[in-house]
mmCIF file of C-alpha atoms in Angstrom:
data_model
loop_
_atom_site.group_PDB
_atom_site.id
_atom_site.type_symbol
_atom_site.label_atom_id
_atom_site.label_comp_id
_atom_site.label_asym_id
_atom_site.label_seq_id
_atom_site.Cartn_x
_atom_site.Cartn_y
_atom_site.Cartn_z
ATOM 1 C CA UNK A 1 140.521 13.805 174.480
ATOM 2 C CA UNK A 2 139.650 16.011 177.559
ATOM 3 C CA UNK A 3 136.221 16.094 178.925
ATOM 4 C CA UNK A 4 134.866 17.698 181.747
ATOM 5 C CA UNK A 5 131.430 18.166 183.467
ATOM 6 C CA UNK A 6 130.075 20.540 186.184
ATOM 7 C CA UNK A 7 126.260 20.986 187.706
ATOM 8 C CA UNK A 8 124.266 23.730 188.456
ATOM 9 C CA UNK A 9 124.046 24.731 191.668
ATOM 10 C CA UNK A 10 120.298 25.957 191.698
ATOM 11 C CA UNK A 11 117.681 23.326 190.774
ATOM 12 C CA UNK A 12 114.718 23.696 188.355
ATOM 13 C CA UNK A 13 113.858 25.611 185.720
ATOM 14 C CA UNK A 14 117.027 28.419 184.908
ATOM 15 C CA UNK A 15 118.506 30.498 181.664
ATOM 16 C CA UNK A 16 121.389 29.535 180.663
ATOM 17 C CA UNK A 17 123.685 31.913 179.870
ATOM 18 C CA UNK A 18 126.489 30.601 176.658
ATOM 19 C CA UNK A 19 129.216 31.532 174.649
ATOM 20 C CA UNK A 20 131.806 29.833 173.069
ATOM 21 C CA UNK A 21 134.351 31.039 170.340
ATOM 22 C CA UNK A 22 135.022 27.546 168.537
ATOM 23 C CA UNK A 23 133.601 24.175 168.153
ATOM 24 C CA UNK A 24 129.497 22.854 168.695
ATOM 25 C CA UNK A 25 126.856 24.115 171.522
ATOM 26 C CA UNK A 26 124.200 21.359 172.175
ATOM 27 C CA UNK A 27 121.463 22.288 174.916
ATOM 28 C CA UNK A 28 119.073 19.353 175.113
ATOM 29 C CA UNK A 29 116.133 19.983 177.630
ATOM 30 C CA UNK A 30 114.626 16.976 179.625
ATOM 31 C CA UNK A 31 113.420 15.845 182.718
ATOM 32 C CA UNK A 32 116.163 16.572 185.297
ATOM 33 C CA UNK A 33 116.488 18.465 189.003
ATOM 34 C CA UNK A 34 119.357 20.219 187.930
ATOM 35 C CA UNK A 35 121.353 21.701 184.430
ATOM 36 C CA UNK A 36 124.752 20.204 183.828
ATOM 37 C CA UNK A 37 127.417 21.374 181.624
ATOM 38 C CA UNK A 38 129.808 19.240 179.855
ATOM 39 C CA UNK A 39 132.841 20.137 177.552
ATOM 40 C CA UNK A 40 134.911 18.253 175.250
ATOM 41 C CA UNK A 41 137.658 19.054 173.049
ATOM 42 C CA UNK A 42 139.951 15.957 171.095
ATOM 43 C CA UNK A 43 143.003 18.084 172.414
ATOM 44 C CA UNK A 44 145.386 16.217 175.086
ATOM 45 C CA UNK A 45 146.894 19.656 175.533
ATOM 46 C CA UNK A 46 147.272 23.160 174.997
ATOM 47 C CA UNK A 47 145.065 25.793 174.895
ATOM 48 C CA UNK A 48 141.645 24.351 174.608
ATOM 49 C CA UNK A 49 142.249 22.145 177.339
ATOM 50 C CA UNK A 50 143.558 24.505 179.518
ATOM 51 C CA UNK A 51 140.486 26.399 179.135
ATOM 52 C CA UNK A 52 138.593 23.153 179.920
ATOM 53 C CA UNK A 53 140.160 22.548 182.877
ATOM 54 C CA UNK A 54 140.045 26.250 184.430
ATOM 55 C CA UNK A 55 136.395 26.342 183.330
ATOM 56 C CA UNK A 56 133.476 27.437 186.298
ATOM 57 C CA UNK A 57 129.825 28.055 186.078
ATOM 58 C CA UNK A 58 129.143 31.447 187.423
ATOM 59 C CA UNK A 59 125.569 31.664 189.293
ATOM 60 C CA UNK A 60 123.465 34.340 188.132
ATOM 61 C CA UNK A 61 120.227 35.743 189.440
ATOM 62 C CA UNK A 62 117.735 33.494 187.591
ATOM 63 C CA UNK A 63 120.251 30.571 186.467
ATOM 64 C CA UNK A 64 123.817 30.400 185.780
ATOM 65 C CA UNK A 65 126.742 31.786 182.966
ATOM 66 C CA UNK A 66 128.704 28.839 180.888
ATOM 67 C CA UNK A 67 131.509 31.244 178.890
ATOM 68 C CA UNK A 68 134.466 29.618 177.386
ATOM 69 C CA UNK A 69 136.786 31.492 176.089
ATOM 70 C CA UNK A 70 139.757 29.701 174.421
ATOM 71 C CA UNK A 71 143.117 32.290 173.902
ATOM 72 C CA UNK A 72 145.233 32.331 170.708
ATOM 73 C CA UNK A 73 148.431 30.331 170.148
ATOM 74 C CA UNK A 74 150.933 32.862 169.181
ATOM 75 C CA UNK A 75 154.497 31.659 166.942
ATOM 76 C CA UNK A 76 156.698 34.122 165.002
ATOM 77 C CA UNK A 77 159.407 33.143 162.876
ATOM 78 C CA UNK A 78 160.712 34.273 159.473
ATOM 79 C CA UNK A 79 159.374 38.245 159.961
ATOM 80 C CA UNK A 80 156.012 36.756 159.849
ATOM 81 C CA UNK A 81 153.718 36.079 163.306
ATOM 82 C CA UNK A 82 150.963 33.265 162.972
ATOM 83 C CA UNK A 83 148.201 33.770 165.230
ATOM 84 C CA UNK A 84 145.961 30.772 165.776
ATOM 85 C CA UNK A 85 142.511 29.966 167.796
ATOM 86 C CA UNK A 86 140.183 26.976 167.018
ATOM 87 C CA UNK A 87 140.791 26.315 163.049
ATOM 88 C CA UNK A 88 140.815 29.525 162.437
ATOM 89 C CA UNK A 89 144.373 31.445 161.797
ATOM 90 C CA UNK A 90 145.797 35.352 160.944
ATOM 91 C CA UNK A 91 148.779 35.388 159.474
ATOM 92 C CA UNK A 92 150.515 38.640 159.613
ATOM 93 C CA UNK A 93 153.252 39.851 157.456
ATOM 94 C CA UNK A 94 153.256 42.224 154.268
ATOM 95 C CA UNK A 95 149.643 41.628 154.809
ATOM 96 C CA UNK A 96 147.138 40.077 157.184
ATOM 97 C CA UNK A 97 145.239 37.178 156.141
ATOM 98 C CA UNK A 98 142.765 35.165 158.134
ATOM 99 C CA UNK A 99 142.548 31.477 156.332
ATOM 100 C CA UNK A 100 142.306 27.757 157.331
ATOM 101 C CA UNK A 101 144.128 26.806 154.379
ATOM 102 C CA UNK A 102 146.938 28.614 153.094
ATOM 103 C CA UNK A 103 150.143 27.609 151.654
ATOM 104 C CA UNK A 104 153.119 30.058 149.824
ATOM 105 C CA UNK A 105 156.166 30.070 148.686
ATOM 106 C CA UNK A 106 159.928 31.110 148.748
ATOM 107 C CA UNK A 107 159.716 32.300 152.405
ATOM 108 C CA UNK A 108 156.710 29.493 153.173
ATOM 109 C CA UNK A 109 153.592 29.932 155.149
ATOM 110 C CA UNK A 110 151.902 26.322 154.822
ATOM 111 C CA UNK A 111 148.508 25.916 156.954
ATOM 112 C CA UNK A 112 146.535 22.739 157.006
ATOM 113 C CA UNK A 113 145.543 19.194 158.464
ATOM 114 C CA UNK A 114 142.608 18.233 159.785
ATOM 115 C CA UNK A 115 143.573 19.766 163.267
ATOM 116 C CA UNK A 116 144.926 22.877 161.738
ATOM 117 C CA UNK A 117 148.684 22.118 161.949
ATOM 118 C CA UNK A 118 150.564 25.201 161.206
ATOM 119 C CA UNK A 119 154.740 25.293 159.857
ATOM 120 C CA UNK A 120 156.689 28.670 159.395
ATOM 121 C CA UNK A 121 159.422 28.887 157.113
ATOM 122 C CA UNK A 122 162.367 31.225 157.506
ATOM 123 C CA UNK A 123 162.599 30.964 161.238
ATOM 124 C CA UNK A 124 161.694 27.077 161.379
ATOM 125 C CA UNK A 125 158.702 27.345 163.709
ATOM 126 C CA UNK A 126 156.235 24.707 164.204
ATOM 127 C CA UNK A 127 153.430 24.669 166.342
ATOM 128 C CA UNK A 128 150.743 22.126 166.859
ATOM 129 C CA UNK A 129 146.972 23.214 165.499
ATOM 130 C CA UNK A 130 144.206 24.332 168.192
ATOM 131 C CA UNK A 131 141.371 22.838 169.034
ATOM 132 C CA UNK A 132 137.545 23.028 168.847
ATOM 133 C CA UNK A 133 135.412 22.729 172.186
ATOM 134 C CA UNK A 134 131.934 20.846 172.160
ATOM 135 C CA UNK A 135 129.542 22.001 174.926
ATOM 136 C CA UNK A 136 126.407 20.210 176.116
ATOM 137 C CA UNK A 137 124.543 21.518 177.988
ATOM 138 C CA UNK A 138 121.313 19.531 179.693
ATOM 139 C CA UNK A 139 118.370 21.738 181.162
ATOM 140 C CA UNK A 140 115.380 21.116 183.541
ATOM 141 C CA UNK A 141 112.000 21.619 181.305
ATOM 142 C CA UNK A 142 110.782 25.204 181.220
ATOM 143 C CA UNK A 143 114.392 26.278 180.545
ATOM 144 C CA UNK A 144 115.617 29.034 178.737
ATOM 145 C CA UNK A 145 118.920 29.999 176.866
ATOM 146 C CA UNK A 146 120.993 33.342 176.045
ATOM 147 C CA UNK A 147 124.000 32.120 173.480
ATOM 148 C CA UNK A 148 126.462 34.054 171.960
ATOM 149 C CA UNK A 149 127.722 31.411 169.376
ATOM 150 C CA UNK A 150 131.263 32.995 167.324
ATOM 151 C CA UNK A 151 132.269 30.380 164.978
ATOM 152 C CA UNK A 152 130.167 27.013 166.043
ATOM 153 C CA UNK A 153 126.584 25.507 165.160
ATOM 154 C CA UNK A 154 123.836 25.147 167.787
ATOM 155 C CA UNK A 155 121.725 22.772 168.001
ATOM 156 C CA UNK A 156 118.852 21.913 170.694
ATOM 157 C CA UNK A 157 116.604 19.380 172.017
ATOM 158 C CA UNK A 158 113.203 19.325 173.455
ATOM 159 C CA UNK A 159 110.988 21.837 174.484
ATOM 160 C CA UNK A 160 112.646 25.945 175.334
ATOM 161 C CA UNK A 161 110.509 27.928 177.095
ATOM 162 C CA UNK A 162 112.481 30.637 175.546
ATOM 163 C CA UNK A 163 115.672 31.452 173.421
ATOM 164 C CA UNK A 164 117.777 34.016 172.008
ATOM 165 C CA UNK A 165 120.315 33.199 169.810
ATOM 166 C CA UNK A 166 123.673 35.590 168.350
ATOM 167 C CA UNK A 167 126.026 33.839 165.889
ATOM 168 C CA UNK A 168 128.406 34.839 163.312
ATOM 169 C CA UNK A 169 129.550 31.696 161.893
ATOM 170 C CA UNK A 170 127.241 28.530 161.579
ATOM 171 C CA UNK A 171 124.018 26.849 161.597
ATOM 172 C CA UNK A 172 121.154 26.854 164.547
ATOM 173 C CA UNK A 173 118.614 24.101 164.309
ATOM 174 C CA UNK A 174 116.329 24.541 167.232
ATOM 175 C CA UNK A 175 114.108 21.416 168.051
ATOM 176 C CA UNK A 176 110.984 23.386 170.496
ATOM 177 C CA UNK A 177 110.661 26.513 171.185
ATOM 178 C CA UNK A 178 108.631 29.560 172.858
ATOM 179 C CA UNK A 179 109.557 33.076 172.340
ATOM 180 C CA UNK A 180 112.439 33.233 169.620
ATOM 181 C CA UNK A 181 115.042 35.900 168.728
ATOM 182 C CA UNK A 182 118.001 35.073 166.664
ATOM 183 C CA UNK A 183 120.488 37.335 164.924
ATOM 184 C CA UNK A 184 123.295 35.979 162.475
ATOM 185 C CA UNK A 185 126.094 36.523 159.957
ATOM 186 C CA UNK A 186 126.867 33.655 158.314
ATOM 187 C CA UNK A 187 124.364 30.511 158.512
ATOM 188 C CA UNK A 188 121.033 29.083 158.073
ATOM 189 C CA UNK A 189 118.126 28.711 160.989
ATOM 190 C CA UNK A 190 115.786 26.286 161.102
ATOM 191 C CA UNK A 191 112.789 26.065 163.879
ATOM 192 C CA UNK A 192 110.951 22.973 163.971
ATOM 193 C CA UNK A 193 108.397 23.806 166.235
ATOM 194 C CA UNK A 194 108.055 27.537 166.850
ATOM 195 C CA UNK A 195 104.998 28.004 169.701
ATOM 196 C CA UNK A 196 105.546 31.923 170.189
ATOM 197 C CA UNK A 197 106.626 34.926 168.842
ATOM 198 C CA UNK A 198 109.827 35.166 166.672
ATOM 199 C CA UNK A 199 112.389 37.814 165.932
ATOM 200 C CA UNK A 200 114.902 36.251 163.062
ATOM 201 C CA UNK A 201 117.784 38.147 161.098
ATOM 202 C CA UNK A 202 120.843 36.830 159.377
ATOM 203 C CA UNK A 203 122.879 38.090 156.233
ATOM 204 C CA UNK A 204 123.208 35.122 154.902
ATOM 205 C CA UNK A 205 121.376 31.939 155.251
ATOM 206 C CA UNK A 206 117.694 30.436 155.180
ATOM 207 C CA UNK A 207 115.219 30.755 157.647
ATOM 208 C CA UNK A 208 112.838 27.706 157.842
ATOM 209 C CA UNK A 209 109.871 27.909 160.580
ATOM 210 C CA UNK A 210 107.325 25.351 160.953
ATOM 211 C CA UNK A 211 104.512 27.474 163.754
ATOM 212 C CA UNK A 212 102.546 25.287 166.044
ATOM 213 C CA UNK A 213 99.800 27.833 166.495
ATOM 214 C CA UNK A 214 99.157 31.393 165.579
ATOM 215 C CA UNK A 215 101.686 33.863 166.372
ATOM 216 C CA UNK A 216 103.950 36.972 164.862
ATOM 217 C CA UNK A 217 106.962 36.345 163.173
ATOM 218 C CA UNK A 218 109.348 38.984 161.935
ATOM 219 C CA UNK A 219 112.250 37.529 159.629
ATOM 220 C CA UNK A 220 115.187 39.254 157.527
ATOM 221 C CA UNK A 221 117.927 37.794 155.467
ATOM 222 C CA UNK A 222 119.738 39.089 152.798
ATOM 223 C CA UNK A 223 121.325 36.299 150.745
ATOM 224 C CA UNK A 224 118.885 33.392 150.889
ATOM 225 C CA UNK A 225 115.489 32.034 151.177
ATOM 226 C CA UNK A 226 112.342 32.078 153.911
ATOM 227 C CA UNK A 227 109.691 29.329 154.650
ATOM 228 C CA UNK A 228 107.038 29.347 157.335
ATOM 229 C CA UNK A 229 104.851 26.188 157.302
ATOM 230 C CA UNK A 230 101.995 25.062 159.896
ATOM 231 C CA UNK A 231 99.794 27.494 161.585
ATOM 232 C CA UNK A 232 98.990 30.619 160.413
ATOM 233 C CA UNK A 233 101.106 33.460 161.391
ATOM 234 C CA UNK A 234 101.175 37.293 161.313
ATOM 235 C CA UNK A 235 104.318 37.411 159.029
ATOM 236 C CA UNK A 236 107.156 40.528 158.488
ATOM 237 C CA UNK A 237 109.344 39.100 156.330
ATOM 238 C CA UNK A 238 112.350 40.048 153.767
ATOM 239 C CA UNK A 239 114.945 38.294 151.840
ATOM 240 C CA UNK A 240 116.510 40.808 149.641
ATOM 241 C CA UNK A 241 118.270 37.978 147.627
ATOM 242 C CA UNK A 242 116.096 35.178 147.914
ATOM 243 C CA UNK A 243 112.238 33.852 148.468
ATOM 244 C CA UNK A 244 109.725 34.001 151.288
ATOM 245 C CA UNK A 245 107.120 31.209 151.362
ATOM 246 C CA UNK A 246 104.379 31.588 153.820
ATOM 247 C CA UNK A 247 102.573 28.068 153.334
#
C-alpha cells in the first residue's frame, strides 16, 4: 500500500478543486485551520503509485486544485494491444472492447482477478492489473468543492457551503449541503440534507433529496426514480423512466 498526504497552503475556508479517473473521493468537512489531502492506492508499484508520489496541490485564487491523473499500462502481444487504467481495460484487435472481465479463445485474451490481472496469448505477455486511488480530502467549515469524478463514488461529510458535482460512473451521497449542482451518467445521488438551491441531472440513477427548508430544486433522470422529502420545495422535476415523489 502507498499513501501519501499533503496540506493546503492557505488556511480557512477554500474550494476545492477534484478529479480523479479511478477509485473513491471522500471530502469530510470539520473543524480544522487548514484542508489536507490524502491518497491511497493498495499498489506497491506501478502506475498508480507513481502518480501518488509525483502528486502536488496547485494553489488557486480562492483555494487549491487536487487532480490525479493515473496513465494507462500499455502491453501488446499476439497482434492484439491491451490497454489498461484502474479496472477498467480496451482491448484492441479485430475489434475494440472495453471490459473488466473478458476471457476468449484459440488466440486467448483472459482478463480478471480482483486487481484486474491481465494475460495475452500468442505473444506470451503478462502484465500486472492497475490500481484504484482513494482520495480524502478534509476541509475547514464553510468549504466548498468542484469534482470531476470519471469512474469513482463520492461521498462527503459534514456541512458544504457549496458543491458541484460531474461524474460518469458511480454513486454521490452527500451528507450537508448549500447550493447543489450535480450532473451524471451512470449512478444514483442522494442528499441528506439539502439547505439551498439544487440543480440535479443523471441518465441513469435515483435522485433522493431530503430539504431542510424551502428552496428550488430542478431534477432530471432518465432511467430511474425521484424523491424529495422534508421541507417544502419549488420542484422541476422529470424521470422519463421512473417516479417523482414530492413528499
Amino acid at each position: 500500500m502507498t499513501s501519501r498526504t499533503i496540506e493546503a497552503r492557505q488556511a480557512g475556508p477554500v474550494v476545492a478543486d477534484l478529479s480523479l479517473q479511478y477509485g473513491r473521493i471522500e471530502v469530510i468537512v470539520e473543524r480544522r485551520d487548514r484542508a489536507e489531502v490524502t491518497l491511497t492506492t493498495p499498489a506497491s508499484r506501478g502506475p498508480a503509485v507513481d502518480a501518488v508520489k509525483g502528486f502536488a496541490l496547485r494553489d488557486t485564487r480562492d483555494g487549491f486544485r487536487a487532480h490525479l491523473e493515473i496513465p494507462p499500462t500499455v502491453v501488446s502481444g499476439g497482434g492484439t494491444t491491451v490497454i489498461q487504467g484502474g479496472g477498467s481495460v480496451v482491448v484492441l484487435g479485430d475489434n475494440m472492447h472495453q471490459v473488466n472481465h473478458f476471457s476468449g479463445s484459440g488466440s486467448v485474451v483472459q482478463i480478471g482477478g480482483s486487481h484486474g490481472s491481465v494475460v495475452v496469448g500468442g505473444g506470451n505477455v503478462s502484465i500486472g492489473g492497475g490500481s484504484t486511488v482513494e482520495m480524502q480530502v478534509r476541509l475547514p467549515e464553510r468549504s466548498a468543492i468542484v469534482v470531476d469524478a470519471a469512474h469513482c463514488p463520492v461521498l462527503t461529510q459534514g456541512r458544504l457551503g457549496a458543491a458541484s458535482i460531474n461524474f460518469r460512473h458511480g454513486n454521490v451521497q452527500i451528507d450537508e449541503v448549500g447550493a447543489l449542482n450535480v450532473q451524471g451518467a451512470h449512478g444514483s445521488v442522494t442528499v441528506n440534507a439539502l439547505d439551498g438551491d439544487a440543480n440535479l441531472h443523471v441518465t441513469h440513477g435515483n435522485i433522493d433529496i431530503h430539504a431542510l427548508r424551502p428552496c428550488r430544486v430542478r431534477a432530471r433522470t432518465r432511467h430511474g426514480n425521484i424523491t424529495v422529502s422534508g421541507a417544502r420545495v419549488d420542484l422541476d422535476a422529470s424521470a422519463q423512466h421512473g417516479s417523482v415523489r414530492n413528499r
